Short mmCIF file of C-alpha atoms and ligand atoms in Angstrom, two decimals:
data_model
loop_
_atom_site.label_atom_id
_atom_site.label_comp_id
_atom_site.label_asym_id
_atom_site.label_seq_id
_atom_site.Cartn_x
_atom_site.Cartn_y
_atom_site.Cartn_z
CA UNK A 1 30.37 -13.78 10.29
CA UNK A 2 27.34 -13.20 12.47
CA UNK A 3 29.36 -11.83 15.38
CA UNK A 4 31.08 -9.27 13.19
CA UNK A 5 28.88 -6.47 14.51
CA UNK A 6 28.03 -7.58 18.01
CA UNK A 7 29.74 -8.14 21.30
CA UNK A 8 27.37 -10.08 23.49
CA UNK A 9 25.72 -9.35 25.76
CA UNK A 10 23.86 -6.37 24.31
CA UNK A 11 24.09 -3.59 26.88
CA UNK A 12 21.12 -1.44 25.99
CA UNK A 13 17.69 -2.00 27.40
CA UNK A 14 15.74 -2.79 24.30
CA UNK A 15 12.05 -3.43 23.89
CA UNK A 16 11.26 -7.06 23.07
CA UNK A 17 10.62 -6.38 19.37
CA UNK A 18 13.91 -4.46 19.10
CA UNK A 19 15.88 -7.33 20.65
CA UNK A 20 14.07 -9.66 18.31
CA UNK A 21 15.07 -7.48 15.34
CA UNK A 22 18.73 -7.72 16.33
CA UNK A 23 18.48 -11.44 16.82
CA UNK A 24 16.80 -11.91 13.41
CA UNK A 25 19.44 -9.75 11.68
CA UNK A 26 22.19 -11.80 13.36
CA UNK A 27 20.56 -15.01 12.17
CA UNK A 28 20.35 -13.60 8.65
CA UNK A 29 24.05 -12.64 8.75
CA UNK A 30 24.72 -16.15 9.98
CA UNK A 31 23.10 -17.52 6.82
CA UNK A 32 25.65 -15.52 4.82
CA UNK A 33 23.42 -12.63 3.75
CA UNK A 34 25.09 -9.22 3.48
CA UNK A 35 22.14 -7.06 2.40
CA UNK A 36 19.38 -7.36 4.95
CA UNK A 37 16.20 -5.34 5.28
CA UNK A 38 14.61 -4.99 8.69
CA UNK A 39 10.90 -4.28 8.31
CA UNK A 40 10.37 -1.95 11.26
CA UNK A 41 6.80 -0.70 11.58
CA UNK A 42 6.06 2.91 12.54
CA UNK A 43 6.90 3.50 16.19
CA UNK A 44 9.32 0.60 16.24
CA UNK A 45 12.20 2.65 17.59
CA UNK A 46 14.44 2.26 14.56
CA UNK A 47 17.02 4.74 15.80
CA UNK A 48 17.52 2.94 19.10
CA UNK A 49 17.83 -0.36 17.26
CA UNK A 50 20.32 1.19 14.82
CA UNK A 51 22.30 2.67 17.73
CA UNK A 52 22.60 -0.79 19.21
CA UNK A 53 23.85 -2.26 15.94
CA UNK A 54 26.36 0.60 15.61
CA UNK A 55 27.70 0.05 19.12
CA UNK A 56 28.22 -3.61 18.37
CA UNK A 57 30.07 -2.78 15.17
CA UNK A 58 32.29 -0.20 16.90
CA UNK A 59 33.16 -2.71 19.62
CA UNK A 60 34.47 -4.99 16.87
CA UNK A 61 36.51 -2.15 15.37
CA UNK A 62 34.22 -1.62 12.39
CA UNK A 63 33.37 1.78 10.94
CA UNK A 64 29.74 2.54 10.14
CA UNK A 65 27.89 4.89 7.78
CA UNK A 66 24.30 5.78 8.63
CA UNK A 67 22.33 7.38 5.79
CA UNK A 68 19.18 9.46 6.29
CA UNK A 69 16.78 10.22 3.42
CA UNK A 70 16.86 13.99 3.98
CA UNK A 71 19.28 16.64 5.24
CA UNK A 72 16.59 17.81 7.67
CA UNK A 73 16.81 14.48 9.55
CA UNK A 74 20.57 14.57 10.24
CA UNK A 75 20.63 16.60 13.43
CA UNK A 76 17.89 14.62 15.14
CA UNK A 77 19.64 11.38 14.22
CA UNK A 78 22.99 12.53 15.65
CA UNK A 79 21.22 13.69 18.80
CA UNK A 80 19.46 10.35 19.18
CA UNK A 81 22.73 8.42 18.77
CA UNK A 82 24.46 10.65 21.32
CA UNK A 83 21.63 10.01 23.77
CA UNK A 84 22.44 6.32 23.37
CA UNK A 85 26.03 7.01 24.34
CA UNK A 86 27.67 6.95 20.90
CA UNK A 87 30.26 9.74 20.92
CA UNK A 88 32.53 9.29 17.92
CA UNK A 89 30.15 10.72 15.29
CA UNK A 90 31.00 12.79 12.25
CA UNK A 91 28.49 14.43 9.94
CA UNK A 92 28.97 14.59 6.18
CA UNK A 93 27.06 17.65 5.08
CA UNK A 94 28.40 20.91 3.61
CA UNK A 95 30.04 22.87 6.46
CA UNK A 96 28.30 21.06 9.29
CA UNK A 97 30.01 21.84 12.66
CA UNK A 98 30.23 18.09 13.33
CA UNK A 99 32.31 17.42 10.22
CA UNK A 100 34.96 14.89 11.24
CA UNK A 101 36.15 12.43 8.62
CA UNK A 102 38.15 10.54 11.27
CA UNK A 103 35.10 9.64 13.33
CA UNK A 104 34.14 5.95 13.38
CA UNK A 105 30.47 6.70 12.67
CA UNK A 106 29.51 8.92 9.76
CA UNK A 107 25.97 10.24 9.53
CA UNK A 108 24.94 11.67 6.19
CA UNK A 109 22.04 12.28 3.89
CA UNK A 110 21.84 10.30 0.66
CA UNK A 111 22.07 13.60 -1.22
CA UNK A 112 25.44 14.39 0.37
CA UNK A 113 26.70 10.87 -0.14
CA UNK A 114 26.02 11.23 -3.86
CA UNK A 115 28.49 14.13 -4.08
CA UNK A 116 31.30 12.77 -1.90
CA UNK A 117 33.83 10.01 -1.86
CA UNK A 118 32.43 7.21 0.20
CA UNK A 119 34.32 6.93 3.50
CA UNK A 120 35.69 3.55 4.55
CA UNK A 121 33.13 1.46 6.36
CA UNK A 122 32.32 -2.17 7.02
CA UNK A 123 28.62 -1.49 7.45
CA UNK A 124 26.13 0.94 5.92
CA UNK A 125 22.77 1.38 7.64
CA UNK A 126 20.22 2.76 5.21
CA UNK A 127 17.23 4.46 6.82
CA UNK A 128 13.98 4.48 4.80
CA UNK A 129 15.51 2.04 2.33
CA UNK A 130 12.20 1.69 0.44
CA UNK A 131 13.00 5.06 -1.16
CA UNK A 132 15.66 3.25 -3.24
CA UNK A 133 18.22 6.08 -3.43
CA UNK A 134 20.35 5.63 -6.55
CA UNK A 135 23.65 6.36 -4.78
CA UNK A 136 22.99 3.61 -2.23
CA UNK A 137 22.04 1.05 -4.84
CA UNK A 138 25.11 1.93 -6.90
CA UNK A 139 27.25 1.45 -3.81
CA UNK A 140 25.60 -1.89 -3.13
CA UNK A 141 26.48 -3.06 -6.63
CA UNK A 142 30.07 -1.80 -6.53
CA UNK A 143 31.10 -2.78 -3.01
CA UNK A 144 30.39 -6.43 -2.34
CA UNK A 145 32.65 -6.25 0.72
CA UNK A 146 30.37 -3.82 2.60
CA UNK A 147 27.43 -5.04 4.66
CA UNK A 148 24.13 -3.20 4.29
CA UNK A 149 21.24 -3.11 6.73
CA UNK A 150 18.12 -1.36 5.46
CA UNK A 151 15.42 0.00 7.73
CA UNK A 152 11.87 0.78 6.65
CA UNK A 153 8.29 0.47 7.83
CA UNK A 154 7.26 -0.30 4.26
CA UNK A 155 10.06 -2.07 2.35
CA UNK A 156 7.69 -2.99 -0.46
CA UNK A 157 9.13 -0.99 -3.34
CA UNK A 158 9.20 -2.65 -6.72
CA UNK A 159 12.38 -4.61 -7.36
CA UNK A 160 13.93 -4.21 -3.89
CA UNK A 161 14.54 -7.94 -3.73
CA UNK A 162 16.90 -7.73 -6.71
CA UNK A 163 19.47 -5.93 -4.51
CA UNK A 164 18.54 -6.85 -0.97
CA UNK A 165 18.95 -10.53 -0.12
CA UNK A 166 16.81 -11.03 2.94
CA UNK A 167 14.07 -9.34 4.95
CA UNK A 168 13.35 -9.81 8.63
CA UNK A 169 10.08 -8.71 10.23
CA UNK A 170 10.30 -8.64 14.03
CA UNK A 171 6.72 -7.36 14.44
CA UNK A 172 3.74 -5.81 12.70
CA UNK A 173 1.75 -2.62 13.33
CA UNK A 174 -0.92 -4.76 14.97
CA UNK A 175 1.67 -6.29 17.35
CA UNK A 176 2.80 -2.80 18.38
CA UNK A 177 -0.79 -1.62 18.91
CA UNK A 178 -1.56 -4.68 21.01
CA UNK A 179 1.60 -4.14 23.08
CA UNK A 180 0.57 -0.52 23.65
CA UNK A 181 3.50 1.01 21.75
CA UNK A 182 1.18 2.35 19.06
CA UNK A 183 -2.21 3.91 19.30
CA UNK A 184 -5.53 2.23 18.55
CA UNK A 185 -7.40 3.80 15.65
CA UNK A 186 -10.86 4.20 14.18
CA UNK A 187 -11.25 4.84 10.47
CA UNK A 188 -14.20 6.38 8.67
CA UNK A 189 -14.81 6.79 4.96
CA UNK A 190 -17.14 9.79 4.69
CA UNK A 191 -16.62 9.89 0.92
CA UNK A 192 -15.80 7.42 -1.78
CA UNK A 193 -14.34 9.47 -4.63
CA UNK A 194 -14.92 8.14 -8.11
CA UNK A 195 -11.43 7.41 -9.40
CA UNK A 196 -12.49 5.72 -12.63
CA UNK A 197 -10.61 7.16 -15.56
CA UNK A 198 -8.09 9.05 -13.43
CA UNK A 199 -4.74 8.68 -15.21
CA UNK A 200 -2.20 6.38 -13.57
CA UNK A 201 1.57 6.76 -13.83
CA UNK A 202 4.17 4.45 -12.26
CA UNK A 203 1.40 2.53 -10.52
CA UNK A 204 -0.26 5.47 -8.81
CA UNK A 205 -2.82 8.14 -9.69
CA UNK A 206 -1.21 11.23 -11.16
CA UNK A 207 -1.19 14.14 -8.75
CA UNK A 208 -3.12 16.35 -11.16
CA UNK A 209 -5.72 13.66 -11.80
CA UNK A 210 -6.28 12.90 -8.12
CA UNK A 211 -6.37 16.61 -7.25
CA UNK A 212 -8.98 17.29 -9.91
CA UNK A 213 -11.35 14.73 -8.39
CA UNK A 214 -10.69 15.81 -4.80
CA UNK A 215 -11.07 19.54 -5.52
CA UNK A 216 -14.74 19.05 -6.45
CA UNK A 217 -16.90 21.37 -4.34
CA UNK A 218 -18.91 18.58 -2.68
CA UNK A 219 -15.77 16.72 -1.59
CA UNK A 220 -14.11 19.93 -0.37
CA UNK A 221 -17.16 20.82 1.72
CA UNK A 222 -17.37 17.30 3.08
CA UNK A 223 -13.77 17.45 4.36
CA UNK A 224 -14.48 20.58 6.38
CA UNK A 225 -17.95 19.53 7.58
CA UNK A 226 -16.82 16.05 8.62
CA UNK A 227 -13.94 17.39 10.72
CA UNK A 228 -16.18 19.99 12.39
CA UNK A 229 -18.69 17.26 13.18
CA UNK A 230 -16.42 14.34 14.05
CA UNK A 231 -12.93 15.77 14.54
CA UNK A 232 -13.39 16.68 18.23
CA UNK A 233 -10.99 19.58 17.72
CA UNK A 234 -8.11 17.07 17.72
CA UNK A 235 -4.59 18.02 16.59
CA UNK A 236 -4.88 16.99 12.98
CA UNK A 237 -2.64 16.27 10.04
CA UNK A 238 -4.25 16.74 6.63
CA UNK A 239 -2.92 15.24 3.40
CA UNK A 240 -4.05 16.98 0.22
CA UNK A 241 -3.79 15.45 -3.24
CA UNK A 242 -1.50 18.26 -4.47
CA UNK A 243 0.08 21.39 -3.03
CA UNK A 244 -2.70 23.52 -4.52
CA UNK A 245 -5.39 21.19 -3.16
CA UNK A 246 -3.85 21.16 0.35
CA UNK A 247 -3.72 24.95 0.20
CA UNK A 248 -7.38 25.15 -0.87
CA UNK A 249 -8.35 22.99 2.08
CA UNK A 250 -6.20 25.13 4.39
CA UNK A 251 -8.15 28.19 3.20
CA UNK A 252 -11.52 26.43 3.43
CA UNK A 253 -10.82 25.51 7.07
CA UNK A 254 -9.74 29.06 7.83
CA UNK A 255 -12.98 30.39 6.37
CA UNK A 256 -14.75 27.99 8.74
CA UNK A 257 -12.85 29.57 11.64
CA UNK A 258 -10.36 26.73 12.25
CA UNK A 259 -6.70 27.62 12.90
CA UNK A 260 -4.69 25.81 10.26
CA UNK A 261 -1.26 26.01 8.66
CA UNK A 262 0.11 24.93 5.33
CA UNK A 263 3.46 23.14 5.07
CA UNK A 264 5.26 21.74 2.06
CA UNK A 265 8.77 20.87 0.90
CA UNK A 266 9.47 24.56 0.23
CA UNK A 267 8.48 25.79 3.68
CA UNK A 268 11.77 26.98 5.15
CA UNK A 269 13.25 25.37 8.24
CA UNK A 270 12.55 28.27 10.59
CA UNK A 271 8.93 28.64 9.52
CA UNK A 272 8.45 24.90 9.79
CA UNK A 273 9.79 24.92 13.33
CA UNK A 274 7.43 27.78 14.22
CA UNK A 275 4.47 25.87 12.80
CA UNK A 276 5.50 22.78 14.75
CA UNK A 277 5.74 24.81 17.99
CA UNK A 278 2.32 26.36 17.46
CA UNK A 279 0.90 22.96 16.56
CA UNK A 280 2.31 21.40 19.73
CA UNK A 281 0.91 24.31 21.75
CA UNK A 282 -2.54 23.74 20.26
CA UNK A 283 -2.61 27.13 18.53
CA UNK A 284 -2.77 25.42 15.17
CA UNK A 285 -5.34 22.64 14.93
CA UNK A 286 -4.76 21.33 11.44
CA UNK A 287 -1.47 21.11 9.57
CA UNK A 288 -2.23 20.86 5.85
CA UNK A 289 0.36 19.18 3.69
CA UNK A 290 1.04 16.83 0.83
CA UNK A 291 3.54 13.99 0.99
CA UNK A 292 6.11 16.19 2.71
CA UNK A 293 5.08 15.16 6.17
CA UNK A 294 5.06 11.42 5.55
CA UNK A 295 8.67 10.74 6.56
CA UNK A 296 10.40 11.51 9.80
CA UNK A 297 7.74 13.79 11.23
CA UNK A 298 6.95 13.13 14.83
CA UNK A 299 4.20 15.59 15.69
CA UNK A 300 1.58 14.76 18.34
CA UNK A 301 -1.28 13.96 15.99
CA UNK A 302 -4.53 12.23 16.94
CA UNK A 303 -6.55 12.79 13.79
CA UNK A 304 -5.64 12.30 10.15
CA UNK A 305 -7.62 13.75 7.29
CA UNK A 306 -6.64 11.84 4.20
CA UNK A 307 -7.76 13.65 1.08
CA UNK A 308 -5.09 12.21 -1.22
CA UNK A 309 -6.18 9.09 -3.11
CA UNK A 310 -3.38 6.62 -3.74
CA UNK A 311 -2.95 3.13 -5.11
CA UNK A 312 0.30 2.72 -3.16
CA UNK A 313 0.13 0.64 0.01
CA UNK A 314 3.52 2.10 0.99
CA UNK A 315 2.25 5.66 0.87
CA UNK A 316 -1.02 4.75 2.59
CA UNK A 317 0.73 3.04 5.52
CA UNK A 318 3.34 5.83 5.78
CA UNK A 319 0.61 8.47 5.95
CA UNK A 320 -1.50 6.74 8.59
CA UNK A 321 1.71 5.94 10.48
CA UNK A 322 2.14 9.67 11.17
CA UNK A 323 -0.76 9.45 13.59
CA UNK A 324 -0.18 6.12 15.28
CA UNK A 325 2.21 7.29 17.96
CA UNK A 326 0.81 7.25 21.45
CA UNK A 327 0.17 10.79 22.69
CA UNK A 328 -0.78 11.96 26.11
CA UNK A 329 -4.41 13.05 26.31
CA UNK A 330 -5.76 11.25 23.27
CA UNK A 331 -6.81 7.67 23.53
CA UNK A 332 -6.80 6.80 19.86
CA UNK A 333 -6.25 8.00 16.32
CA UNK A 334 -9.21 9.14 14.28
CA UNK A 335 -8.85 8.59 10.54
CA UNK A 336 -11.16 10.55 8.27
CA UNK A 337 -10.46 8.90 4.95
CA UNK A 338 -12.04 11.04 2.25
CA UNK A 339 -9.82 9.45 -0.38
CA UNK A 340 -11.24 5.93 -0.15
CA UNK A 341 -7.72 4.59 0.50
CA UNK A 342 -8.75 2.32 3.39
CA UNK A 343 -11.53 0.82 1.28
CA UNK A 344 -9.25 0.37 -1.70
CA UNK A 345 -6.08 -0.83 0.05
CA UNK A 346 -7.21 -2.06 3.47
CA UNK A 347 -6.74 -0.89 7.03
CA UNK A 348 -3.08 -0.47 7.98
CA UNK A 349 -3.35 -3.40 10.39
CA UNK A 350 -4.45 -5.68 7.54
CA UNK A 351 -1.72 -4.69 5.10
CA UNK A 352 1.27 -6.96 5.41
CA UNK A 353 4.05 -8.17 3.19
CA UNK A 354 6.78 -10.46 4.40
CA UNK A 355 8.91 -10.89 1.31
CA UNK A 356 10.85 -8.46 -0.87
CA UNK A 357 9.49 -7.69 -4.31
CA UNK A 358 11.63 -9.10 -7.13
CA UNK A 359 9.98 -7.50 -10.13
CA UNK A 360 12.58 -6.67 -12.78
CA UNK A 361 12.69 -3.19 -14.36
CA UNK A 362 10.09 -2.90 -17.10
CA UNK A 363 8.07 -5.81 -15.73
CA UNK A 364 4.68 -5.36 -14.15
CA UNK A 365 4.54 -5.90 -10.41
CA UNK A 366 2.59 -9.09 -9.81
CA UNK A 367 3.07 -9.83 -6.12
CA UNK A 368 0.00 -7.92 -5.01
CA UNK A 369 -0.99 -8.83 -1.49
CA UNK A 370 -4.60 -9.83 -0.95
CA UNK A 371 -5.63 -7.69 1.97
CA UNK A 372 -9.01 -8.06 3.59
CA UNK A 373 -10.87 -4.91 2.69
CA UNK A 374 -12.98 -3.24 5.39
CA UNK A 375 -16.60 -2.18 5.07
CA UNK A 376 -18.58 0.46 6.89
CA UNK A 377 -20.50 -0.51 10.03
CA UNK A 378 -24.21 0.11 9.43
CA UNK A 379 -24.58 1.42 12.97
CA UNK A 380 -21.54 3.59 13.78
CA UNK A 381 -19.96 3.95 10.29
CA UNK A 382 -16.51 2.83 11.47
CA UNK A 383 -14.62 0.75 8.92
CA UNK A 384 -13.97 -2.81 9.98
CA UNK A 385 -13.27 -6.27 8.60
CA UNK A 386 -15.39 -9.20 9.70
CA UNK A 387 -18.97 -9.46 10.92
CA UNK A 388 -18.89 -7.85 14.37
CA UNK A 389 -18.05 -4.16 14.67
CA UNK A 390 -15.22 -3.85 17.23
CA UNK A 391 -16.41 -0.36 18.17
CA UNK A 392 -20.16 -0.72 18.75
CA UNK A 393 -20.72 -4.47 18.62
CA UNK A 394 -23.14 -4.23 15.71
CA UNK A 395 -23.47 -7.49 13.78
CA UNK A 396 -23.28 -7.30 10.03
CA UNK A 397 -26.09 -9.31 8.45
CA UNK A 398 -24.88 -11.59 5.72
CA UNK A 399 -26.64 -10.44 2.55
CA UNK A 400 -28.81 -12.92 0.62
CA UNK A 401 -26.78 -14.73 -2.01
CA UNK A 402 -23.62 -14.04 -0.06
CA UNK A 403 -21.93 -16.49 2.25
CA UNK A 404 -19.40 -15.94 4.97
CA UNK A 405 -16.01 -17.59 5.01
CA UNK A 406 -13.69 -16.88 7.94
CA UNK A 407 -15.92 -14.02 8.98
CA UNK A 408 -15.53 -12.37 5.59
CA UNK A 409 -18.30 -11.52 3.23
CA UNK A 410 -17.72 -13.23 -0.05
CA UNK A 411 -20.08 -13.10 -2.97
CA UNK A 412 -21.24 -16.42 -4.31
CA UNK A 413 -20.23 -16.99 -7.87
CA UNK A 414 -23.32 -17.36 -10.06
CA UNK A 415 -24.26 -20.95 -10.85
CA UNK A 416 -23.13 -22.23 -14.21
CA UNK A 417 -25.74 -22.34 -16.97
CA UNK A 418 -27.35 -25.77 -16.69
CA UNK A 419 -26.59 -28.46 -19.22
CA UNK A 420 -29.14 -28.70 -22.06
CA UNK A 421 -31.39 -31.76 -21.88
CA UNK A 422 -31.70 -34.32 -24.66
CA UNK A 423 -35.20 -32.94 -25.39
CA UNK A 424 -33.87 -29.40 -25.79
CA UNK A 425 -31.17 -30.62 -28.13
CA UNK A 426 -33.67 -32.58 -30.20
CA UNK A 427 -36.01 -29.56 -30.42
CA UNK A 428 -33.20 -27.31 -31.62
CA UNK A 429 -32.09 -29.81 -34.27
CA UNK A 430 -35.67 -30.35 -35.47
CA UNK A 431 -36.19 -26.60 -35.88
CA UNK A 432 -32.91 -26.30 -37.76
CA UNK A 433 -33.95 -29.10 -40.14
CA UNK A 434 -37.29 -27.37 -40.70
CA UNK A 435 -35.55 -24.13 -41.59
CA UNK A 436 -33.09 -25.92 -43.89
CA UNK A 437 -36.06 -27.42 -45.79
CA UNK A 438 -37.73 -24.02 -46.06
CA UNK A 439 -34.61 -22.41 -47.50
CA UNK A 440 -33.65 -25.32 -49.67
CA UNK A 441 -30.42 -26.01 -47.75
CA UNK A 442 -28.91 -29.43 -47.24
CA UNK A 443 -29.33 -31.07 -43.81
CA UNK A 444 -25.58 -30.43 -43.21
CA UNK A 445 -26.47 -26.77 -42.66
CA UNK A 446 -28.71 -27.79 -39.72
CA UNK A 447 -25.93 -29.97 -38.32
CA UNK A 448 -23.49 -27.05 -38.53
CA UNK A 449 -25.87 -24.72 -36.73
CA UNK A 450 -26.35 -27.40 -34.08
CA UNK A 451 -22.58 -27.82 -33.59
CA UNK A 452 -22.15 -24.05 -33.27
CA UNK A 453 -24.53 -24.10 -30.32
CA UNK A 454 -23.75 -27.37 -28.52
CA UNK A 455 -20.07 -27.84 -29.60
CA UNK A 456 -20.84 -31.41 -30.73
CA UNK A 457 -22.35 -32.90 -33.88
CA UNK A 458 -25.99 -34.06 -33.64
CA UNK A 459 -25.83 -37.74 -32.74
CA UNK A 460 -28.62 -40.28 -32.21
CA UNK A 461 -31.30 -37.64 -32.83
CA UNK A 462 -34.51 -38.03 -34.86
CA UNK A 463 -34.80 -36.38 -38.26
CA UNK A 464 -38.25 -34.98 -37.56
CA UNK A 465 -39.05 -31.32 -38.28
CA UNK A 466 -40.63 -28.75 -35.95
CA UNK A 467 -41.57 -25.18 -36.75
CA UNK A 468 -39.06 -22.75 -35.13
CA UNK A 469 -40.05 -20.68 -32.10
CA UNK A 470 -38.94 -17.08 -31.54
CA UNK A 471 -35.91 -18.05 -29.42
CA UNK A 472 -34.63 -20.23 -32.26
CA UNK A 473 -35.25 -17.52 -34.85
CA UNK A 474 -33.35 -15.00 -32.72
CA UNK A 475 -30.44 -17.37 -32.26
CA UNK A 476 -30.24 -18.23 -35.95
CA UNK A 477 -30.37 -14.54 -36.88
CA UNK A 478 -27.57 -13.68 -34.40
CA UNK A 479 -25.39 -16.35 -36.04
CA UNK A 480 -26.02 -14.89 -39.49
CA UNK A 481 -25.08 -11.41 -38.30
CA UNK A 482 -21.91 -12.70 -36.65
CA UNK A 483 -21.01 -14.55 -39.87
CA UNK A 484 -21.59 -11.43 -41.97
CA UNK A 485 -19.38 -9.40 -39.62
CA UNK A 486 -16.57 -11.95 -39.82
CA UNK A 487 -16.83 -11.86 -43.60
CA UNK A 488 -16.78 -8.07 -43.59
CA UNK A 489 -13.73 -7.96 -41.37
CA UNK A 490 -11.67 -10.18 -43.68
ZN1 LIG B 1 -20.10 -0.07 14.65
#
């Protein structure tokens, strides 16, 4: 089974993590799995890896379907495959000039696939499988004979593990940064927006709710001022909380004399290409957008302004991923996180998940990863985990009452209330007996009050009486009020 898609030896020159991906997928096939997710971090070279898998399948006489999440990604995918020497490619998309149902490899968008008969294939490669396209999942349910390989940098969507059987992770973002395939980054949190009370839907802040917080005048001004002060005029991608909010920021930057552009899902292809050209030429400094530019965009970015609060680790990592590619002329990525996402969710190098989520529909997702959350350096303000700032070397002082475990600051849990002494118990009982006498109650009343406080009956105590102090009077009164309330409630 595991040599169904490969003819060894693999001809292409692959990077070590790409070869490892192929090896791990082969091992997974060897275990009998037919629906395998390859967790391929940003900058992994997914297309090259996919091309290699396709070549192997073709060599074994198998037809392959490759699905892209958007029509706009089809041409670049075909081009990339052709550059790898794959010739027999057909495109399924309206009246695309490359339409050729006889071709062994079919490239299509999930939208097109939903409207067509599915062509014969032994293998379907699903790009950005975390988006959970309905047509793909339907196909997975109906066609047990077809193999599926999913590709995603963030295959953490709820319930993915109910359809996909296995996940392989050849490397992490941190591995790719350390190997020099991705850029180093520095993150700053100039603002910490107050998200308490912002409505949440499907596990994330509603767009309107997040936009309302972020459109506050102080936050808006801070976004512009921070970039002018810290942004070093870098080519920048800005994420607004909503289209209107991204547009407001676009205008605010223009008023400040910065050349910006606004792009969203409705920006037409030609205009988008023009903006990209001007961005690459340095004529536009900041491209303002919403989520539109989180998938498949490959612009030379070395600064990200994140003004879109999210609770989704997937979205957070996808957004920051847009800036992690290595560009000529910039040594690192600057992250200006006005949304508090890095503080809330962690730095992208600390977010990791190595298993598929198996939450059933209607159930609450429980498998929340426990990322180490960064804190601001007191000296240079960069966000980092641990005690020593990797950027300026400043040592974080452990705060009093806080101890460090594995270089992390962890608050000490408060000590438990100490056990009452025999003398304290005796004093309480004696005061209760005194009060029982005063009110003409039986001594059982005192015993009851005692049990309410110490959870045990008074045993081996003297029957002597003491006049109550204020603490006792307060306690006894609080019990009477609680009793009256219980009575009233019934
Ligand atoms: Zn520092």
